[in-house]
Coordinates of C-alpha atoms in Angstrom, one line a residue:
M1 CA -101.8 -45.9 35.1
K2 CA -105.2 -45.3 36.6
I3 CA -106.4 -41.7 36.8
E4 CA -109.5 -40.7 38.7
W5 CA -112.1 -38.9 36.5
T6 CA -112.9 -35.4 37.7
K7 CA -115.3 -33.1 35.8
A8 CA -113.9 -29.7 35.0
N9 CA -116.2 -26.8 35.3
V10 CA -116.5 -25.2 31.9
G11 CA -118.1 -21.7 31.4
R12 CA -119.2 -20.0 28.3
R13 CA -117.2 -17.1 27.1
G14 CA -118.6 -13.9 25.9
F15 CA -117.8 -12.5 22.5
L16 CA -116.7 -8.9 22.5
K17 CA -116.7 -7.0 19.3
G18 CA -113.4 -5.2 19.1
A19 CA -112.3 -1.7 18.6
T20 CA -110.1 -0.7 15.7
A21 CA -106.4 -0.5 16.2
L22 CA -103.0 -0.7 14.5
G23 CA -103.4 -2.5 11.2
A24 CA -101.2 -4.0 8.6
A25 CA -100.8 -0.8 6.7
T26 CA -97.3 0.6 6.0
T27 CA -98.0 3.7 8.1
L28 CA -99.5 4.2 11.5
P29 CA -103.2 5.0 11.6
M30 CA -104.1 8.6 12.5
G31 CA -104.4 9.1 16.3
W32 CA -102.0 6.3 17.3
A33 CA -98.9 8.4 17.5
N34 CA -97.8 9.3 21.0
R35 CA -100.5 7.2 22.6
A36 CA -98.3 5.0 24.7
F37 CA -99.7 2.3 26.9
A38 CA -99.9 2.4 30.6
A39 CA -97.2 0.4 32.4
D40 CA -99.7 -1.4 34.6
D41 CA -102.7 -1.9 32.3
G42 CA -102.2 -5.7 32.1
V43 CA -102.1 -5.7 28.3
L44 CA -99.3 -7.3 26.4
R45 CA -99.1 -5.9 22.8
V46 CA -97.3 -7.9 20.3
R47 CA -96.8 -7.8 16.6
A48 CA -97.4 -10.6 14.1
Y49 CA -96.3 -10.4 10.5
G50 CA -99.7 -11.6 9.3
D51 CA -103.3 -11.9 10.3
A52 CA -104.5 -15.0 12.1
Q53 CA -107.7 -15.6 10.1
N54 CA -108.4 -19.3 10.7
M55 CA -109.0 -21.0 14.0
D56 CA -108.8 -24.6 12.7
P57 CA -105.5 -26.2 13.4
A58 CA -106.1 -28.7 10.6
H59 CA -106.1 -25.8 8.2
S60 CA -103.5 -23.5 9.9
V61 CA -101.2 -21.7 7.5
G62 CA -98.3 -21.6 9.9
V63 CA -96.7 -19.6 12.7
V64 CA -99.0 -16.6 12.5
E65 CA -102.1 -18.7 13.4
E66 CA -100.1 -21.1 15.6
E67 CA -99.3 -18.2 17.9
V68 CA -103.0 -17.8 18.6
H69 CA -103.8 -21.6 18.5
A70 CA -101.1 -22.4 21.0
S71 CA -102.7 -19.9 23.4
I72 CA -106.4 -20.9 23.1
Y73 CA -105.9 -24.7 22.6
N74 CA -103.8 -27.2 24.5
K75 CA -101.4 -29.9 23.2
L76 CA -100.1 -33.0 25.0
I77 CA -96.8 -31.1 25.0
Q78 CA -95.6 -27.6 24.2
Y79 CA -92.3 -26.1 23.2
K80 CA -90.1 -24.8 26.0
P81 CA -89.0 -21.2 25.7
G82 CA -85.2 -20.7 25.9
E83 CA -82.0 -21.2 24.0
E84 CA -82.3 -24.9 23.3
W85 CA -85.1 -26.9 21.7
G86 CA -87.1 -28.9 24.2
W87 CA -90.7 -29.6 25.3
Q88 CA -92.8 -29.6 28.4
L89 CA -96.0 -31.2 29.5
D90 CA -99.2 -29.3 28.7
A91 CA -102.5 -31.3 28.5
A92 CA -100.7 -34.5 29.3
T93 CA -99.9 -35.4 32.8
M94 CA -97.8 -38.3 31.5
I95 CA -96.4 -39.2 28.1
E96 CA -94.0 -41.9 27.2
Q97 CA -92.7 -43.6 24.1
V98 CA -93.0 -47.3 25.0
D99 CA -91.5 -48.5 21.7
P100 CA -90.6 -47.0 18.3
T101 CA -94.2 -46.9 17.1
H102 CA -96.3 -46.4 20.3
V103 CA -96.6 -43.3 22.5
K104 CA -98.8 -43.6 25.6
F105 CA -100.3 -40.6 27.2
A106 CA -102.6 -39.6 30.1
L107 CA -104.5 -36.3 30.2
R108 CA -104.8 -33.9 33.1
D109 CA -108.2 -34.0 34.8
D110 CA -108.9 -30.3 34.9
I111 CA -109.0 -29.1 31.3
G112 CA -112.4 -28.2 29.9
F113 CA -113.7 -26.8 26.6
T114 CA -115.7 -23.6 26.5
N115 CA -119.3 -23.1 25.2
G116 CA -120.5 -26.1 27.2
F117 CA -118.5 -28.8 25.4
G118 CA -117.3 -30.5 28.5
A119 CA -114.0 -31.8 29.8
M120 CA -111.1 -32.8 27.5
T121 CA -110.9 -36.6 26.9
A122 CA -108.7 -39.0 25.0
E123 CA -111.5 -39.1 22.4
D124 CA -110.7 -35.5 21.7
V125 CA -107.0 -36.3 21.2
K126 CA -107.9 -39.1 18.8
F127 CA -110.3 -37.0 16.9
S128 CA -107.9 -34.0 16.6
M129 CA -105.0 -36.1 15.2
E130 CA -107.0 -38.5 13.0
R131 CA -109.0 -35.7 11.3
I132 CA -105.7 -34.2 10.1
V133 CA -104.7 -37.3 8.2
D134 CA -108.2 -38.0 7.0
D135 CA -108.2 -37.3 3.2
A136 CA -111.7 -35.8 3.6
T137 CA -110.2 -33.0 5.7
D138 CA -107.7 -32.1 3.0
S139 CA -105.4 -30.7 5.7
P140 CA -102.2 -29.0 4.4
N141 CA -100.6 -30.0 7.7
K142 CA -100.9 -33.7 7.2
P143 CA -97.2 -34.1 6.5
D144 CA -96.4 -32.9 10.1
L145 CA -97.9 -36.2 11.4
G146 CA -95.7 -38.4 9.1
P147 CA -96.5 -42.1 9.5
F148 CA -99.2 -41.5 12.2
S149 CA -101.8 -44.2 12.0
H150 CA -104.4 -43.7 14.8
V151 CA -105.0 -43.2 18.5
D152 CA -106.1 -46.2 20.6
V153 CA -108.3 -44.9 23.4
T154 CA -107.7 -47.0 26.5
G155 CA -109.6 -44.9 29.1
E156 CA -111.5 -41.6 29.4
R157 CA -108.2 -39.7 29.6
E158 CA -105.8 -42.3 28.5
G159 CA -104.6 -43.4 25.1
T160 CA -101.8 -44.6 22.8
I161 CA -100.6 -42.9 19.7
V162 CA -99.8 -45.5 17.1
L163 CA -97.4 -45.0 14.2
N164 CA -97.0 -47.1 11.1
K165 CA -93.3 -46.8 11.4
P166 CA -90.7 -45.0 13.6
F167 CA -91.0 -41.2 13.3
A168 CA -88.2 -39.1 14.8
P169 CA -90.0 -35.7 14.5
I170 CA -93.0 -36.8 16.6
W171 CA -91.4 -35.0 19.6
S172 CA -90.1 -31.9 17.7
I173 CA -93.0 -31.3 15.2
A174 CA -96.1 -33.6 15.4
L175 CA -96.9 -33.1 19.1
P176 CA -95.6 -29.6 20.1
Y177 CA -96.5 -27.8 16.9
I178 CA -99.6 -27.2 14.8
T179 CA -100.9 -30.8 14.6
G180 CA -100.6 -31.2 18.3
N181 CA -103.5 -28.8 19.0
I182 CA -106.4 -30.6 20.6
V183 CA -109.9 -29.5 19.6
S184 CA -113.3 -30.6 20.9
K185 CA -114.7 -33.5 18.9
A186 CA -118.3 -32.6 19.9
A187 CA -117.8 -28.9 19.0
V188 CA -116.2 -29.5 15.6
E189 CA -118.8 -32.1 14.7
A190 CA -121.6 -29.7 15.7
A191 CA -120.0 -27.1 13.5
G192 CA -120.2 -29.4 10.5
G193 CA -116.6 -30.8 10.7
R194 CA -114.6 -27.6 10.2
I195 CA -113.7 -24.6 12.3
G196 CA -113.8 -21.2 10.5
A197 CA -112.7 -17.7 11.5
D198 CA -114.2 -18.2 15.0
P199 CA -113.1 -20.9 17.4
V200 CA -116.0 -23.2 18.3
A201 CA -114.6 -24.3 21.7
E202 CA -111.3 -23.3 23.4
S203 CA -109.4 -24.8 26.3
G204 CA -106.2 -22.9 26.8
P205 CA -105.0 -20.3 29.3
Y206 CA -106.4 -17.6 26.9
L207 CA -109.6 -17.2 24.9
R208 CA -109.8 -15.3 21.7
D209 CA -112.0 -12.4 22.8
S210 CA -112.3 -10.6 19.5
W211 CA -110.8 -10.4 16.0
S212 CA -110.9 -7.3 13.8
P213 CA -109.6 -8.5 10.4
K214 CA -106.3 -7.0 9.4
E215 CA -106.3 -4.9 12.5
K216 CA -106.2 -6.8 15.8
T217 CA -106.7 -10.1 17.6
V218 CA -107.5 -9.9 21.3
L219 CA -106.9 -12.7 23.8
K220 CA -108.3 -12.7 27.3
R221 CA -107.5 -14.9 30.3
N222 CA -109.7 -18.0 30.4
P223 CA -111.5 -17.8 33.8
D224 CA -111.9 -21.6 33.8
W225 CA -108.3 -22.4 33.2
K226 CA -107.0 -24.5 36.1
G227 CA -103.3 -24.5 35.2
D228 CA -100.7 -21.9 36.0
A229 CA -102.3 -18.6 35.3
P230 CA -100.8 -16.6 32.4
T231 CA -99.1 -13.4 33.6
W232 CA -100.9 -11.0 31.3
D233 CA -104.7 -10.4 31.5
T234 CA -104.9 -9.5 27.9
V235 CA -102.8 -10.0 24.8
E236 CA -103.3 -7.8 21.7
I237 CA -101.8 -9.1 18.5
Y238 CA -101.4 -6.6 15.6
P239 CA -100.8 -7.9 12.1
I240 CA -98.1 -5.7 10.6
D241 CA -96.3 -7.0 7.5
D242 CA -93.5 -4.5 7.5
E243 CA -90.8 -4.5 10.2
N244 CA -90.1 -0.8 9.7
T245 CA -93.7 0.0 10.5
A246 CA -93.6 -2.2 13.5
E247 CA -90.4 -0.4 14.7
I248 CA -92.2 2.9 14.5
A249 CA -95.1 1.5 16.6
F250 CA -92.7 0.1 19.2
E251 CA -90.8 3.4 19.5
A252 CA -94.1 5.2 19.9
G253 CA -95.0 2.9 22.8
E254 CA -97.7 1.0 20.9
L255 CA -96.0 -2.4 21.0
D256 CA -94.2 -4.4 23.6
V257 CA -92.6 -7.0 21.3
T258 CA -91.7 -7.1 17.7
R259 CA -89.3 -8.7 15.3
V260 CA -87.2 -5.9 13.7
S261 CA -85.6 -5.5 10.3
L262 CA -82.0 -6.6 9.9
G263 CA -81.2 -3.1 8.8
S264 CA -82.0 -1.8 12.2
V265 CA -79.9 -4.3 14.2
E266 CA -76.9 -2.0 14.5
R267 CA -79.0 0.9 15.7
Y268 CA -80.7 -1.2 18.3
R269 CA -77.4 -2.7 19.5
A270 CA -76.5 0.8 20.5
G271 CA -79.7 1.1 22.6
V272 CA -83.4 0.3 22.4
P273 CA -85.8 3.2 23.1
N274 CA -87.7 3.4 26.3
G275 CA -85.4 1.1 28.2
G276 CA -86.2 -1.9 26.0
S277 CA -83.9 -4.7 25.0
L278 CA -82.7 -6.4 21.8
V279 CA -82.6 -10.2 21.6
E280 CA -80.8 -11.8 18.7
K281 CA -81.8 -15.3 17.8
P282 CA -80.8 -17.6 14.9
S283 CA -83.5 -18.2 12.3
L284 CA -85.0 -21.4 10.9
Y285 CA -86.8 -19.5 8.1
Y286 CA -85.6 -20.2 4.5
V287 CA -85.9 -17.8 1.6
W288 CA -85.6 -18.8 -2.0
M289 CA -86.7 -18.0 -5.5
G290 CA -88.7 -20.8 -7.0
M291 CA -89.6 -21.6 -10.6
N292 CA -92.8 -23.4 -11.7
V293 CA -91.4 -26.3 -13.7
E294 CA -94.8 -27.0 -15.3
H295 CA -95.3 -23.5 -16.8
P296 CA -94.7 -23.5 -20.5
K297 CA -92.0 -20.8 -20.2
L298 CA -90.0 -22.7 -17.6
Q299 CA -90.1 -26.4 -18.6
N300 CA -86.6 -26.1 -20.1
Q301 CA -84.2 -27.2 -17.4
K302 CA -81.2 -25.5 -19.0
L303 CA -83.1 -22.2 -18.8
R304 CA -83.9 -22.7 -15.2
Q305 CA -80.2 -23.5 -14.5
A306 CA -79.2 -20.3 -16.4
I307 CA -81.5 -18.3 -14.1
Q308 CA -80.0 -20.0 -11.0
H309 CA -76.5 -18.9 -12.0
A310 CA -77.6 -15.3 -12.9
V311 CA -79.1 -14.5 -9.5
D312 CA -76.4 -12.9 -7.3
V313 CA -77.1 -13.7 -3.7
P314 CA -74.4 -11.5 -2.2
S315 CA -76.0 -8.4 -3.8
I316 CA -79.4 -9.5 -2.4
L317 CA -78.0 -9.9 1.1
E318 CA -76.3 -6.5 1.0
A319 CA -79.2 -4.6 -0.4
A320 CA -82.2 -6.3 1.2
Y321 CA -80.6 -7.7 4.4
F322 CA -78.0 -5.0 5.1
G323 CA -75.2 -7.6 5.2
A324 CA -76.7 -9.0 8.4
A325 CA -77.7 -12.4 7.0
E326 CA -75.7 -15.3 5.5
P327 CA -76.3 -17.1 2.2
A328 CA -78.4 -20.3 2.5
T329 CA -77.1 -23.6 1.2
G330 CA -80.6 -25.1 1.0
I331 CA -83.8 -25.3 3.0
I332 CA -82.2 -26.8 6.1
A333 CA -80.6 -24.2 8.4
P334 CA -77.3 -24.5 10.2
G335 CA -77.5 -26.5 13.4
L336 CA -80.0 -29.0 12.0
A337 CA -79.2 -32.5 10.7
G338 CA -79.0 -32.3 6.9
H339 CA -77.6 -28.8 6.6
R340 CA -75.3 -28.6 3.6
P341 CA -71.9 -26.9 4.1
S342 CA -72.2 -25.5 0.6
S343 CA -74.7 -25.4 -2.2
L344 CA -74.2 -26.8 -5.7
V345 CA -74.6 -23.3 -7.3
P346 CA -72.3 -20.8 -5.6
P347 CA -73.9 -17.8 -4.0
A348 CA -72.3 -15.3 -6.3
A349 CA -73.7 -15.0 -9.9
D350 CA -71.7 -16.5 -12.7
F351 CA -72.9 -14.5 -15.7
E352 CA -70.6 -16.3 -18.1
K353 CA -71.9 -19.7 -17.1
A354 CA -75.5 -18.4 -17.0
A355 CA -75.2 -17.1 -20.6
Q356 CA -73.7 -20.4 -21.7
L357 CA -76.6 -22.3 -20.2
L358 CA -79.1 -19.9 -21.7
A359 CA -77.6 -20.5 -25.2
E360 CA -77.7 -24.2 -24.7
S361 CA -81.3 -24.0 -23.8
G362 CA -82.1 -22.5 -27.2
E363 CA -84.5 -20.0 -25.5
T364 CA -84.5 -16.4 -26.8
N365 CA -86.4 -13.3 -25.9
V366 CA -87.3 -14.7 -22.5
T367 CA -89.8 -12.7 -20.5
L368 CA -91.0 -13.8 -17.1
T369 CA -93.1 -12.6 -14.1
L370 CA -91.8 -12.8 -10.5
D371 CA -94.4 -12.8 -7.8
T372 CA -93.4 -11.4 -4.4
L373 CA -95.0 -10.4 -1.2
N374 CA -95.6 -6.7 -0.6
K375 CA -92.8 -6.3 1.9
T376 CA -89.7 -4.1 1.6
T377 CA -87.2 -6.9 2.0
F378 CA -88.8 -9.0 -0.7
T379 CA -89.5 -6.2 -3.2
T380 CA -85.9 -5.1 -2.8
T381 CA -84.8 -8.7 -3.4
A382 CA -87.1 -8.9 -6.5
Q383 CA -85.5 -5.8 -7.9
I384 CA -82.0 -7.3 -7.5
I385 CA -83.2 -10.5 -9.3
Q386 CA -84.7 -8.4 -12.0
A387 CA -81.5 -6.5 -12.6
T388 CA -79.2 -9.5 -12.5
L389 CA -81.3 -11.6 -14.9
A390 CA -81.3 -8.6 -17.3
Q391 CA -77.5 -9.1 -17.4
I392 CA -78.1 -12.3 -19.5
G393 CA -81.0 -10.8 -21.5
I394 CA -83.9 -12.2 -19.5
T395 CA -86.7 -9.6 -18.8
V396 CA -88.5 -9.9 -15.5
E397 CA -91.7 -8.1 -14.5
V398 CA -92.1 -8.0 -10.7
N399 CA -95.7 -8.7 -9.6
V400 CA -96.1 -7.3 -6.0
L401 CA -99.0 -9.0 -4.1
E402 CA -100.6 -8.3 -0.8
S403 CA -100.5 -11.0 1.8
G404 CA -103.9 -12.7 1.1
A405 CA -103.3 -13.0 -2.6
F406 CA -99.7 -14.1 -2.3
W407 CA -100.4 -16.9 0.1
A408 CA -103.2 -18.2 -2.1
S409 CA -100.6 -18.9 -4.9
G410 CA -100.3 -22.6 -4.2
D411 CA -102.9 -23.6 -6.9
N412 CA -101.9 -20.9 -9.3
E413 CA -100.8 -22.8 -12.4
N414 CA -99.9 -19.5 -14.1
L415 CA -97.2 -18.8 -11.5
Q416 CA -93.7 -18.4 -13.1
L417 CA -91.0 -17.2 -10.8
V418 CA -91.8 -16.7 -7.1
L419 CA -89.9 -15.2 -4.2
N420 CA -90.8 -17.2 -1.2
R421 CA -90.1 -17.6 2.5
F422 CA -91.3 -20.6 4.7
S423 CA -91.1 -21.1 8.4
M424 CA -89.4 -24.1 10.0
T425 CA -89.4 -26.3 13.0
P426 CA -86.3 -27.9 14.6
D427 CA -86.4 -31.0 12.4
P428 CA -85.3 -31.4 8.7
Y429 CA -88.4 -33.5 8.0
Y430 CA -90.5 -30.3 8.2
A431 CA -88.5 -28.6 5.5
T432 CA -88.8 -31.4 3.0
S433 CA -92.5 -32.0 3.7
W434 CA -93.6 -29.2 1.4
F435 CA -91.8 -30.3 -1.7
T436 CA -93.3 -33.7 -2.2
P437 CA -95.7 -34.6 -5.1
E438 CA -98.8 -34.6 -2.8
Q439 CA -98.1 -30.9 -2.0
I440 CA -98.3 -29.8 -5.6
G441 CA -101.2 -27.3 -5.8
K442 CA -100.8 -26.7 -2.0
W443 CA -97.3 -25.7 -0.8
N444 CA -95.2 -27.1 -3.6
W445 CA -95.5 -24.0 -5.7
E446 CA -92.6 -25.1 -8.1
R447 CA -94.5 -28.3 -8.8
F448 CA -91.2 -30.1 -8.3
N449 CA -91.8 -33.9 -8.6
S450 CA -88.8 -36.2 -7.8
P451 CA -89.4 -39.9 -6.9
E452 CA -86.0 -40.0 -5.3
F453 CA -86.7 -36.9 -3.2
N454 CA -90.0 -38.4 -2.1
E455 CA -88.4 -41.6 -1.1
I456 CA -85.8 -39.8 0.9
H457 CA -88.5 -37.8 2.6
E458 CA -90.3 -40.9 3.6
T459 CA -87.3 -43.0 4.8
A460 CA -85.2 -40.3 6.5
A461 CA -88.0 -39.5 9.0
A462 CA -87.7 -43.1 10.4
E463 CA -83.9 -43.1 10.4
T464 CA -82.4 -43.0 13.9
D465 CA -78.8 -42.8 12.9
I466 CA -78.2 -39.0 12.9
A467 CA -75.2 -39.2 10.5
K468 CA -77.2 -41.3 8.0
R469 CA -80.2 -39.0 8.3
A470 CA -78.1 -35.9 7.7
E471 CA -76.6 -37.5 4.5
M472 CA -80.1 -38.3 3.2
Y473 CA -81.4 -34.8 3.7
Q474 CA -78.3 -33.3 2.0
R475 CA -79.0 -35.5 -1.0
A476 CA -82.6 -34.3 -1.0
Q477 CA -81.5 -30.7 -1.3
D478 CA -79.1 -31.6 -4.1
L479 CA -82.0 -33.0 -6.0
M480 CA -84.0 -29.7 -5.5
E481 CA -81.1 -27.7 -6.8
E482 CA -80.2 -30.0 -9.7
S483 CA -83.8 -29.6 -11.0
G484 CA -83.1 -25.9 -11.6
A485 CA -86.3 -25.0 -9.8
Y486 CA -84.7 -23.4 -6.8
R487 CA -82.3 -20.6 -6.1
F488 CA -81.6 -20.6 -2.3
I489 CA -81.0 -17.2 -0.8
T490 CA -80.8 -17.0 3.0
H491 CA -82.1 -18.2 6.4
E492 CA -82.3 -14.6 7.6
A493 CA -81.9 -14.0 11.4
T494 CA -84.4 -13.2 14.1
P495 CA -83.7 -9.9 16.0
V496 CA -86.4 -9.1 18.5
I497 CA -87.0 -6.0 20.6
H498 CA -89.1 -5.9 23.7
S499 CA -90.2 -3.2 26.2
A500 CA -88.8 -2.9 29.7
R501 CA -92.0 -4.3 31.3
V502 CA -91.8 -7.6 29.5
I503 CA -90.0 -10.9 30.1
P504 CA -90.3 -12.5 26.7
A505 CA -90.9 -16.2 26.2
L506 CA -89.3 -17.1 22.9
R507 CA -88.5 -20.3 21.0
P508 CA -84.8 -20.7 20.2
D509 CA -85.6 -19.3 16.8
G510 CA -87.1 -16.1 18.2
L511 CA -90.8 -16.9 17.7
S512 CA -93.2 -16.0 20.6
L513 CA -94.8 -18.5 23.0
L514 CA -97.4 -16.0 24.2
R515 CA -98.8 -18.1 27.1
Y516 CA -95.4 -18.1 28.8
F517 CA -94.6 -14.3 28.6
G518 CA -93.8 -12.7 31.9
K519 CA -93.7 -9.2 33.5
A520 CA -90.6 -7.5 34.6
T521 CA -90.6 -6.6 38.3

């Protein structure tokens, strides 16, 4: 395919230092109550559960930053909003898998980077993908690219993605998610090889106009964007950890879109204030309690298994999730290949078996710490775990951490028990990626190390037979549970409310695709 080269006009964006706004506190700041937005002010106000602090896709910590990255950068393809998982063209004008290990692409001719860094080229695609797998980058998102080898540049806007072996998730994870974001090679190299809190060059329909840490991120329309113009002039993103706080903000007219607590679902089913709507989506998140197998207090497998059987999941779901969520059978959600119909350890606690395992372990006077995020759902869950483990004589001290400290726990060798929640993409490969040996000290907080698990993770991604692939991922979750390092709790659910003036653009799991949000007429 021959594509005529056209230079895209690229302007420099101005940086505006932002005003203070709704933060991640558990109450609304003074002066915000009853200050509802104007219906026609062109500003979309959304809530995120964390602060997008880092603008480097190679070092993104997940969906919180990806919501911003997907708006200010482009990918070859993007997820489609809707009820079913799918993708659509973005920076690519053509993309085709020509054989199991080669994907050819051609870029649009009208995408340029800000700050004078020129038009997007195939060299930028090559640089963006290859830097993630480069050991020197130390990217935690390297697993998303699986057996990616390199990109062959065949023209100024043409290239071929080369894989070392077939990789089924390339279309569901590698290209439309975090690792698919294309950055400017020239800009990143000029910045010393890494992007920090400020983007060095953007190309998407929005530009990050300002960022007030823990308060607000503001996106503005990119005046040089040549694609379909985004509907909203401005997007304001407020990091609010607590769903109940976000609900107060929504009902006060301060937010257009927010995920809500499961405890509020019944109330919103009866009616959403101010003419808004409730959207209920299934969730790909997975919640579990992990145990650091390398900690001196938790190296005894029998002890870990005793803890598994003493944690009562139904009590957690009733108290922390208001009975609106189902027990998880592993890390892979219903509807995805590899979902297990049941777990090896039943959801309900078996205190008799737990006591027996504790006796067999030979451990006595066991005292442990349980780290958890400072969020009502998790602190409630932690209290239930604390109470149920006390039933077999294990004392648990709950250590409540704010967001920044909690998510820095990957290299904490003193971690003992941890209540955790990871996001997912629509492929089981993404779930198993974080529990491999190479993720120890990064995202494998339990320091779980199973050669068989690792082999499954590597081979299942290349398996094209869905039934065989599902069986492999089920075995992988068996290995996790057999280790005693995991007590699976729930996949949650994703209830979202939005104002009457918004047409939301949500992934099938309820997460926002901000560039595609529309306005109600």
